[in-house]
Amino acid sequence: MTDRTPVTTRDAAHRAAHHTAPYAEAVSACARQDWLRLNVPGHAADPVRSDALARLVGEAPLRLDVPPLLEGIDLGAGNPMDQALGLAAHAWGARRTWFLTNGASQGNRIAALVARALGETLIVQRSIHSSVVDGLVLSGQRAAFVLPSVDAALGIAHGVTAADLAETIAAHPDAAAAYVVTPSYFGAVADVRALAEVAHAAGIPLIVDEAWGSHFGFHPELPANALAQGADLVVSSTHKLGGSLTQSAMLHLGEGPFGDTLEPLVQRVFHLTQSTSASALLLASLDVARRTLVNGRDRIAAALDAADKIRSAVRAVGRFALVGDGFDRFPDIVAADPLRVPIDTRAGGISGHEARRRLMHEHRILVEVATDSAVVAVIGAGAQPDTDRFVEALHALPVPLGEQAPPSRLRLPEPGPVELTTRQAFLAPCLVLPAYRAVGRISADTLAAYPPGIPNLLPGEVVTAELVDFFHRTAAAPGGHVRGAADPAVTTLRVVDESA
C-alpha cells in the first residue's frame, strides 16, 4: 500500500483546494438567497412562522437546512458534494470516502454488512462497539472473537496483538475479514500496521473502528491514522475529536489490495443505510471539519499543549494517577492519543463515577468517559479549554463517605458456548426468566459489564452461572452497571424460547 499522509505534509497541487469547503460553501450560498420554499423541510426556512424552532437553534440553521438533490449542490457533474468527498479522501489518504449522517455506528453497520459478502465468519475484537454487534444481527454472519488485553486493576480494555489476531484467524479458515478497534476509549493505540500484515497474509481485509482517531495524522505529535498503516476500511467518528457536528462521521476505503472488491460493496450498503433526507448541516460540518484539520496545525498544537498542561499538573500534585503512564505494560499498545487524558481517580480516593457526577453538578465540567476507576478528559483537535479550571476542580473533589477501597484485580468470566448466530438469537422468540433459571439457555441480548465495558454475553451464546454471578457482583458494586440487561440488578435475563 502507498503510504499516504495527510495533505498538510504533501501534494502542493491540492493545498489550495483544501482551503475551501465546496459543499459547505454551496449550502451557505443557497441559504443566503431569497427563496420561496414550497418543499420540505416543513419549517420552510421561515423564522417567523417557525419561531419556536428559530428561538431554539437560531435563524441560520433553518436557512442552511436545505434538502438533498439540488442542482449545483449535490447534483450534476463535478458538484460541490463530490468535490467535498474527494477532498476528504485525499486528506485522510483514502481511495474513497463516504459522509455519514448516522454516526460511526452507521459506518460499523455498513462494514459488518460488507464483510458478510466476503465469507461466513468475521474475526472481531471482543471489545467492539455495540453497533458492530448490531451489524452482526443485520448480516447474520458468525463471529469469532479476539480478546483484548485488560488492565485488571482499573477494569479497562485496550487492544489486540498481531499474534493473537493471527492465532484466531488460523483457527477459522472461513474468515471473511478482521475487525479491530483502535484507539480505545482511553487513547491506547494498537499496532495497525502489524495487524494489517497479519490479515493480508491470510488473504482477508482489515477493518478498523477508528471512531476515536479521526484527528490522527494531522499533526506530527499525533499517531498516524489507520489508512496510512495498511487498513482496508476505516470507520471515523469525525464529530468526536475532529470538530464536526454530533452524529456526523466518515467511512474511508483504503488503497490496499481489497479496494476493487470492497468499493462497490460499500457503495451499495451505503445506499441501504444512509437516509434519503441526509441533513445538509451534518454533511456541511464534515466538509468544514476537513478544511479545519488540514489547515489547523497551530490549533492542534494548542490543544496538545492544553492536554500536556493537565497531565503535568496531575503528576505534580500527586493525588491522582494518569492511566496512560502505565500503557507500556501492555504489548498491544504502541502509542497513545495525546488529546485524551485518562485519570485514575481511585488513586485519589474517589470512584470515576462519583468524580464525574461531582464535576458535572458542582463545577459544571463535563468529562467524556467514566468507569468505576477512572475518568477521561477529551480535548478536541483545535480546542483550548480552561485547563486551570479543570485541574482545580479535580483536586477539589472530596473523598466521599462510604467510598470503597480500590477494587481487587478483575477476572472476566469466559463466554459461554455459541449455539446460534447473533442474528438468529436476536430475532428468535424469547422469554424473560429469573437470572439463575436462565443458566444453560441461549441469550437473546448483549450484556456488557461496566467496568470494563467488554461484551460478556452476546445473542446466541449460552448463559453460564459464572456469568450470572459476575453480572450480579457488577450491578451491586458502587457505580457498577450492566449495559443491555433486562433490569438494572440483572435479576432477570432475556433468553431464546427454544420451545417456539
Coordinates of C-alpha atoms in Angstrom, one line a residue:
M1 CA 0.0 0.0 0.0
T2 CA 1.2 3.5 -0.7
D3 CA 1.8 5.5 2.5
R4 CA -0.4 8.5 2.0
T5 CA -0.1 11.0 4.8
P6 CA -2.5 14.0 5.2
V7 CA -2.2 16.8 2.7
T8 CA -0.6 19.1 5.3
T9 CA 2.7 17.5 4.5
R10 CA 2.4 16.6 0.8
D11 CA 0.9 17.3 -2.6
A12 CA 1.1 21.1 -3.1
A13 CA -1.4 20.8 -6.0
H14 CA -4.2 20.1 -3.6
R15 CA -3.2 22.6 -0.9
A16 CA -5.2 25.5 -2.3
A17 CA -8.3 23.3 -2.7
H18 CA -8.1 22.3 0.9
H19 CA -8.6 25.9 2.0
T20 CA -12.1 25.6 0.6
A21 CA -15.2 23.7 1.8
P22 CA -17.1 23.3 -1.5
Y23 CA -20.2 21.7 -0.2
A24 CA -20.5 23.9 2.9
E25 CA -19.9 27.0 0.8
A26 CA -22.6 25.9 -1.7
V27 CA -25.1 25.3 1.0
S28 CA -24.3 28.6 2.6
A29 CA -24.7 30.4 -0.7
C30 CA -28.1 28.8 -1.3
A31 CA -29.2 29.8 2.2
R32 CA -28.4 33.5 1.5
Q33 CA -30.8 33.6 -1.5
D34 CA -34.4 34.8 -1.3
W35 CA -36.2 31.5 -1.8
L36 CA -39.9 30.8 -1.7
R37 CA -39.6 27.3 -0.3
L38 CA -42.5 25.1 -1.2
N39 CA -40.7 21.9 -0.4
V40 CA -39.5 20.1 2.7
P41 CA -38.4 20.6 5.4
G42 CA -41.7 21.8 6.7
H43 CA -40.3 24.8 8.6
A44 CA -39.7 26.4 5.1
A45 CA -36.7 28.3 6.5
D46 CA -39.2 30.8 7.9
P47 CA -38.1 32.0 11.3
V48 CA -41.3 34.0 11.8
R49 CA -43.8 31.1 11.2
S50 CA -41.3 28.6 12.8
D51 CA -40.5 31.0 15.7
A52 CA -40.2 28.3 18.4
L53 CA -37.6 26.4 16.3
A54 CA -35.8 29.6 15.5
R55 CA -35.6 30.5 19.2
L56 CA -34.2 27.1 19.9
V57 CA -31.4 26.9 17.2
G58 CA -31.3 30.3 15.7
E59 CA -32.3 31.5 12.2
A60 CA -29.2 30.4 10.4
P61 CA -29.7 26.7 10.9
L62 CA -33.2 26.9 9.4
R63 CA -31.9 28.5 6.2
L64 CA -28.9 26.1 6.0
D65 CA -31.3 23.1 6.4
V66 CA -31.6 22.6 2.6
P67 CA -33.0 19.3 1.2
P68 CA -30.9 16.9 -0.8
L69 CA -30.9 16.5 -4.6
L70 CA -30.4 20.1 -5.6
E71 CA -28.6 21.1 -8.8
G72 CA -25.3 22.8 -8.1
I73 CA -25.1 21.4 -4.6
D74 CA -25.2 17.6 -4.7
L75 CA -26.5 17.0 -8.3
G76 CA -24.7 17.5 -11.6
A77 CA -21.2 16.7 -12.9
G78 CA -18.4 17.8 -10.5
N79 CA -21.0 19.1 -8.0
P80 CA -19.8 20.5 -4.7
M81 CA -20.7 17.4 -2.7
D82 CA -18.5 15.2 -5.0
Q83 CA -15.7 17.8 -4.6
A84 CA -16.0 17.7 -0.8
L85 CA -15.9 13.9 -0.8
G86 CA -12.8 13.9 -3.0
L87 CA -11.0 16.4 -0.7
A88 CA -11.9 14.3 2.4
A89 CA -10.5 11.2 0.7
H90 CA -7.3 13.0 -0.1
A91 CA -7.0 14.5 3.4
W92 CA -7.2 11.1 5.1
G93 CA -5.3 9.2 2.4
A94 CA -8.3 7.2 1.2
R95 CA -9.1 5.7 -2.1
R96 CA -12.7 6.8 -1.5
T97 CA -14.6 8.4 1.4
W98 CA -18.3 8.5 2.3
F99 CA -20.0 11.1 4.5
L100 CA -22.3 9.5 7.1
T101 CA -25.2 11.2 8.9
N102 CA -26.0 8.5 11.5
G103 CA -22.6 8.5 13.2
A104 CA -19.8 6.0 13.2
S105 CA -22.5 3.5 14.2
Q106 CA -23.7 3.6 10.6
G107 CA -20.2 3.0 9.4
N108 CA -19.8 0.0 11.6
R109 CA -23.1 -1.5 10.4
I110 CA -22.0 -0.9 6.8
A111 CA -18.7 -2.6 7.4
A112 CA -20.3 -5.6 9.0
L113 CA -22.8 -6.0 6.2
V114 CA -20.0 -5.7 3.6
A115 CA -18.0 -8.3 5.5
R116 CA -20.9 -10.8 5.1
A117 CA -20.4 -10.7 1.3
L118 CA -16.8 -11.9 1.8
G119 CA -17.3 -15.0 3.9
E120 CA -19.1 -16.8 6.7
T121 CA -17.1 -15.7 9.8
L122 CA -16.0 -12.3 10.9
I123 CA -12.9 -12.1 13.2
V124 CA -13.9 -9.5 15.8
Q125 CA -12.1 -7.8 18.7
R126 CA -14.3 -8.7 21.7
S127 CA -14.3 -5.0 23.0
I128 CA -16.2 -3.9 19.8
H129 CA -18.8 -1.1 19.9
S130 CA -22.3 -2.3 20.2
S131 CA -23.0 -1.1 16.6
V132 CA -20.8 -3.9 15.3
V133 CA -23.0 -6.4 17.2
D134 CA -25.9 -4.6 15.5
G135 CA -24.2 -5.2 12.2
L136 CA -23.9 -8.9 13.0
V137 CA -27.6 -9.0 13.8
L138 CA -28.3 -7.5 10.4
S139 CA -25.8 -9.6 8.4
G140 CA -26.4 -13.0 10.1
Q141 CA -22.7 -13.6 10.0
R142 CA -20.9 -15.8 12.5
A143 CA -18.3 -14.1 14.7
A144 CA -15.0 -15.4 16.2
F145 CA -13.6 -13.2 18.9
V146 CA -10.1 -12.0 19.7
L147 CA -9.8 -10.9 23.4
P148 CA -8.2 -7.6 24.1
S149 CA -5.7 -7.0 26.8
V150 CA -7.3 -5.8 30.1
D151 CA -5.9 -3.7 32.8
A152 CA -7.3 -5.8 35.6
A153 CA -6.6 -3.2 38.3
L154 CA -8.5 -0.5 36.6
G155 CA -11.0 -2.6 34.6
I156 CA -10.0 -1.0 31.2
A157 CA -9.9 -2.9 27.9
H158 CA -7.1 -2.0 25.4
G159 CA -6.4 -3.6 22.1
V160 CA -5.2 -6.9 20.5
T161 CA -1.8 -8.0 19.4
A162 CA -0.9 -9.2 15.9
A163 CA 0.0 -12.6 17.4
D164 CA -3.5 -13.0 19.0
L165 CA -5.2 -11.9 15.8
A166 CA -3.1 -14.4 13.7
E167 CA -4.0 -17.3 16.1
T168 CA -7.7 -16.6 15.8
I169 CA -7.6 -16.2 12.0
A170 CA -5.7 -19.5 11.7
A171 CA -8.4 -21.2 13.7
H172 CA -11.1 -20.0 11.3
P173 CA -10.2 -20.7 7.7
D174 CA -13.6 -19.4 6.5
A175 CA -12.7 -15.9 7.9
A176 CA -14.1 -13.0 5.8
A177 CA -12.3 -10.1 7.4
A178 CA -10.7 -9.0 10.7
Y179 CA -12.4 -6.2 12.7
V180 CA -10.4 -4.3 15.4
V181 CA -10.9 -1.2 17.5
T182 CA -8.1 1.4 17.9
P183 CA -7.7 3.8 19.6
S184 CA -9.5 2.7 22.7
Y185 CA -11.8 4.9 24.8
F186 CA -8.7 5.6 26.9
G187 CA -6.5 6.5 24.0
A188 CA -4.5 3.3 23.7
V189 CA -3.3 2.8 20.1
A190 CA -2.7 -0.7 18.6
D191 CA -0.1 -1.7 16.0
V192 CA -2.3 -1.3 13.0
R193 CA 0.5 -2.0 10.5
A194 CA 1.2 -5.4 12.1
L195 CA -2.5 -6.2 12.3
A196 CA -2.9 -5.4 8.6
E197 CA 0.1 -7.5 7.7
V198 CA -1.4 -10.5 9.6
A199 CA -4.8 -10.0 7.9
H200 CA -3.4 -9.6 4.4
A201 CA -1.1 -12.6 4.8
A202 CA -4.3 -14.6 5.5
G203 CA -5.9 -13.1 2.4
I204 CA -8.5 -11.0 4.2
P205 CA -9.0 -7.3 4.7
L206 CA -8.6 -5.4 8.0
I207 CA -11.5 -3.2 9.1
V208 CA -10.7 -0.7 11.8
D209 CA -13.1 1.1 14.0
E210 CA -11.1 4.3 14.4
A211 CA -14.0 6.2 15.8
W212 CA -11.8 8.0 18.3
G213 CA -9.0 8.7 15.9
S214 CA -10.4 11.0 13.2
H215 CA -7.7 13.6 14.0
F216 CA -4.8 11.2 13.7
G217 CA -2.1 12.2 11.2
F218 CA -2.9 15.9 11.1
H219 CA 0.0 16.9 13.4
P220 CA 3.5 15.4 13.8
E221 CA 2.8 14.7 17.5
L222 CA -0.4 12.7 16.7
P223 CA -0.3 9.0 15.8
A224 CA -0.5 8.0 12.1
N225 CA -4.0 7.1 11.0
A226 CA -5.1 3.6 10.3
L227 CA -5.2 4.1 6.5
A228 CA -1.6 5.1 6.4
Q229 CA -0.7 1.8 8.1
G230 CA -2.5 -0.5 5.7
A231 CA -6.1 -0.7 7.0
D232 CA -8.6 -1.5 4.2
L233 CA -11.8 0.0 5.6
V234 CA -11.8 2.6 8.4
V235 CA -14.8 4.0 10.4
S236 CA -14.1 7.6 11.5
S237 CA -16.3 9.3 14.0
T238 CA -15.4 12.8 12.8
H239 CA -17.5 14.6 15.4
K240 CA -15.6 13.2 18.4
L241 CA -12.3 15.0 18.1
G242 CA -12.4 16.2 14.5
G243 CA -14.8 19.0 15.1
S244 CA -17.9 18.2 13.0
L245 CA -21.4 18.2 14.4
T246 CA -22.7 15.3 16.6
Q247 CA -23.9 12.3 14.5
S248 CA -21.7 13.1 11.5
A249 CA -18.9 10.7 10.6
M250 CA -16.9 9.3 7.6
L251 CA -16.1 5.9 6.2
H252 CA -12.8 5.6 4.4
L253 CA -11.7 2.9 1.9
G254 CA -8.0 2.2 1.8
E255 CA -5.8 2.0 -1.3
G256 CA -4.8 -1.6 -0.5
P257 CA -5.3 -4.9 -2.2
F258 CA -9.0 -5.2 -1.5
G259 CA -10.1 -1.8 -2.8
D260 CA -11.6 -3.2 -6.1
T261 CA -13.6 -5.8 -4.2
L262 CA -14.8 -3.5 -1.3
E263 CA -15.7 -0.3 -3.2
P264 CA -18.9 -1.5 -5.0
L265 CA -20.0 -3.4 -1.8
V266 CA -19.6 -0.3 0.4
Q267 CA -21.4 1.9 -2.1
R268 CA -24.4 -0.5 -2.3
V269 CA -24.6 -0.9 1.5
F270 CA -24.2 2.9 2.0
H271 CA -27.3 3.5 0.0
L272 CA -29.1 0.9 2.0
T273 CA -28.2 2.6 5.3
Q274 CA -28.0 6.3 4.6
S275 CA -31.1 8.5 4.9
T276 CA -32.6 9.7 1.7
S277 CA -33.0 13.0 3.6
A278 CA -29.5 13.4 4.9
S279 CA -29.0 16.6 6.9
A280 CA -27.2 19.3 5.0
L281 CA -26.0 20.7 8.3
L282 CA -24.3 17.5 9.3
L283 CA -22.8 17.0 5.8
A284 CA -21.5 20.6 5.7
S285 CA -20.0 20.2 9.1
L286 CA -17.9 17.3 7.8
D287 CA -16.6 19.5 4.9
V288 CA -15.7 22.3 7.3
A289 CA -14.0 19.8 9.8
R290 CA -11.8 18.5 7.0
R291 CA -10.8 22.0 6.0
T292 CA -10.0 22.9 9.6
L293 CA -8.0 19.8 10.3
V294 CA -5.9 20.1 7.1
N295 CA -5.1 23.7 7.8
G296 CA -5.1 23.6 11.6
R297 CA -1.6 22.6 12.7
D298 CA -1.3 25.6 15.0
R299 CA -4.8 25.0 16.5
I300 CA -3.9 21.3 17.1
A301 CA -0.6 22.3 18.7
A302 CA -2.5 24.5 21.2
A303 CA -4.8 21.6 22.0
L304 CA -1.8 19.3 22.6
D305 CA -0.3 21.9 24.9
A306 CA -3.5 22.1 26.9
A307 CA -3.6 18.3 27.3
D308 CA 0.1 18.3 28.3
K309 CA -0.7 21.0 30.9
I310 CA -3.3 18.9 32.5
R311 CA -1.1 15.8 32.6
S312 CA 1.8 17.9 34.1
A313 CA -0.5 19.3 36.8
V314 CA -1.9 15.9 37.8
R315 CA 1.6 14.5 38.1
A316 CA 2.9 17.5 40.1
V317 CA 0.1 17.3 42.7
G318 CA 0.4 13.6 43.0
R319 CA -3.1 12.8 44.3
F320 CA -4.3 11.2 41.1
A321 CA -2.5 9.0 38.6
L322 CA -2.5 9.0 34.8
V323 CA -3.8 5.8 33.2
G324 CA -1.5 6.4 30.2
D325 CA 1.6 6.3 32.3
G326 CA 1.0 2.5 32.6
F327 CA 0.4 1.8 28.9
D328 CA 4.0 0.5 28.4
R329 CA 3.0 -2.6 30.4
F330 CA 0.8 -3.9 27.6
P331 CA 2.3 -5.4 24.5
D332 CA -0.7 -4.4 22.3
I333 CA -0.2 -0.7 22.9
V334 CA 2.3 1.0 20.7
A335 CA 1.2 4.7 21.1
A336 CA -1.3 6.9 22.9
D337 CA -3.6 9.7 21.7
P338 CA -2.2 12.8 23.5
L339 CA -5.6 14.6 23.2
R340 CA -7.1 12.1 25.7
V341 CA -6.3 12.5 29.4
P342 CA -7.4 9.3 31.3
I343 CA -7.2 9.8 35.0
D344 CA -7.1 7.1 37.7
T345 CA -9.4 8.7 40.3
R346 CA -9.4 5.7 42.6
A347 CA -5.7 6.6 43.3
G348 CA -7.1 9.8 44.8
G349 CA -9.8 8.2 46.9
I350 CA -12.9 8.6 44.7
S351 CA -14.5 6.5 42.1
G352 CA -14.7 7.6 38.5
H353 CA -18.5 7.7 38.5
E354 CA -18.6 9.9 41.6
A355 CA -15.9 12.1 40.3
R356 CA -17.8 12.6 37.1
R357 CA -21.0 13.3 38.9
R358 CA -19.4 15.9 41.2
L359 CA -17.5 17.6 38.4
M360 CA -20.8 18.0 36.5
H361 CA -23.1 19.1 39.3
E362 CA -20.7 21.1 41.5
H363 CA -18.3 22.6 38.9
R364 CA -20.2 22.5 35.6
I365 CA -17.4 20.5 34.0
L366 CA -18.2 17.6 31.6
V367 CA -15.8 14.7 31.1
E368 CA -16.3 12.1 28.3
V369 CA -16.0 8.7 29.9
A370 CA -16.3 7.4 33.5
T371 CA -15.7 3.9 34.9
D372 CA -15.5 2.8 38.5
S373 CA -11.8 3.6 38.5
A374 CA -11.3 6.5 36.1
V375 CA -12.5 9.5 34.1
V376 CA -11.3 10.6 30.6
A377 CA -11.0 14.2 29.7
V378 CA -11.1 14.8 25.9
I379 CA -9.7 17.8 24.2
G380 CA -10.9 18.3 20.6
A381 CA -8.3 18.9 17.9
G382 CA -8.2 22.6 18.0
A383 CA -10.0 23.2 21.3
Q384 CA -8.4 25.3 24.0
P385 CA -10.3 24.6 27.3
D386 CA -9.7 26.3 30.6
T387 CA -7.2 23.8 31.9
D388 CA -6.7 25.5 35.3
R389 CA -10.5 25.3 36.0
F390 CA -10.5 21.6 35.4
V391 CA -7.3 20.9 37.4
E392 CA -8.6 23.0 40.3
A393 CA -12.0 21.2 40.3
L394 CA -10.4 17.8 40.0
H395 CA -8.2 18.3 43.1
A396 CA -11.1 19.9 45.0
L397 CA -13.0 16.6 44.8
P398 CA -13.6 15.2 48.3
V399 CA -13.2 11.6 49.4
P400 CA -16.9 10.8 49.8
L401 CA -18.1 8.9 52.8
G402 CA -18.7 5.3 52.0
E403 CA -16.3 5.2 49.1
Q404 CA -14.8 1.8 48.6
A405 CA -11.1 0.9 48.6
P406 CA -9.6 0.3 45.1
P407 CA -11.1 -2.8 43.6
S408 CA -9.2 -6.1 43.6
R409 CA -7.9 -7.4 40.3
L410 CA -10.7 -8.1 37.8
R411 CA -11.2 -11.5 36.4
L412 CA -13.5 -11.6 33.4
P413 CA -15.6 -14.8 33.0
E414 CA -15.2 -16.9 30.0
P415 CA -18.0 -16.5 27.4
G416 CA -20.4 -19.4 27.1
P417 CA -20.6 -21.7 24.0
V418 CA -22.1 -20.3 20.8
E419 CA -25.3 -22.1 19.8
L420 CA -26.8 -19.6 17.3
T421 CA -25.6 -16.7 15.2
T422 CA -26.2 -13.2 16.7
R423 CA -29.0 -12.7 14.2
Q424 CA -30.8 -15.9 14.8
A425 CA -30.8 -15.4 18.6
F426 CA -31.8 -11.7 18.4
L427 CA -34.7 -12.3 16.1
A428 CA -35.9 -15.5 17.8
P429 CA -39.0 -15.7 20.1
C430 CA -37.7 -15.0 23.6
L431 CA -38.5 -15.4 27.3
V432 CA -37.6 -13.3 30.3
L433 CA -36.5 -15.6 33.1
P434 CA -35.1 -15.3 36.6
A435 CA -31.3 -15.0 36.1
Y436 CA -30.3 -18.4 37.6
R437 CA -33.1 -20.1 35.7
A438 CA -31.5 -18.7 32.5
V439 CA -28.3 -20.7 33.1
G440 CA -27.8 -23.1 30.3
R441 CA -30.2 -21.2 28.0
I442 CA -29.2 -19.1 24.9
S443 CA -29.0 -15.4 25.4
A444 CA -31.1 -13.1 23.3
D445 CA -29.4 -9.9 24.4
T446 CA -25.9 -8.3 24.5
L447 CA -24.8 -7.7 28.1
A448 CA -21.6 -5.8 28.9
A449 CA -20.4 -5.1 32.5
Y450 CA -19.0 -1.6 33.2
P451 CA -16.2 -1.6 34.1
P452 CA -14.6 -2.6 31.7
G453 CA -17.3 -2.5 29.1
I454 CA -16.4 -5.6 27.1
P455 CA -19.4 -7.5 25.8
N456 CA -19.6 -10.5 28.2
L457 CA -22.6 -12.2 26.7
L458 CA -23.9 -11.9 23.1
P459 CA -27.1 -13.1 21.5
G460 CA -26.5 -16.8 20.6
E461 CA -24.2 -17.5 23.5
V462 CA -25.1 -19.8 26.4
V463 CA -25.6 -18.2 29.8
T464 CA -23.4 -19.6 32.5
A465 CA -23.6 -19.5 36.2
E466 CA -20.2 -17.7 36.3
L467 CA -21.6 -15.0 34.0
V468 CA -24.7 -14.5 36.2
D469 CA -22.5 -14.3 39.4
F470 CA -20.3 -11.7 37.6
F471 CA -23.2 -9.6 36.5
H472 CA -24.7 -9.6 40.0
R473 CA -21.4 -8.5 41.6
T474 CA -21.0 -5.8 39.0
A475 CA -24.6 -4.5 39.4
A476 CA -24.2 -4.5 43.2
A477 CA -20.9 -2.6 43.2
P478 CA -20.8 1.2 43.7
G479 CA -21.1 2.7 40.2
G480 CA -21.4 -0.7 38.6
H481 CA -23.7 -1.1 35.6
V482 CA -24.6 -3.9 33.1
R483 CA -25.5 -2.4 29.8
G484 CA -28.2 -4.3 27.9
A485 CA -29.7 -6.0 31.0
A486 CA -33.4 -6.5 31.2
D487 CA -33.3 -4.9 34.6
P488 CA -30.7 -2.9 36.5
A489 CA -30.0 -5.6 39.1
V490 CA -29.8 -8.3 36.5
T491 CA -32.4 -10.3 38.4
T492 CA -33.8 -11.5 35.0
L493 CA -32.3 -12.3 31.6
R494 CA -33.8 -12.5 28.2
V495 CA -33.2 -15.9 26.5
V496 CA -34.3 -17.6 23.3
D497 CA -37.6 -19.5 23.7
E498 CA -36.4 -22.9 22.3
S499 CA -39.9 -24.3 22.5
A500 CA -41.3 -21.9 20.0

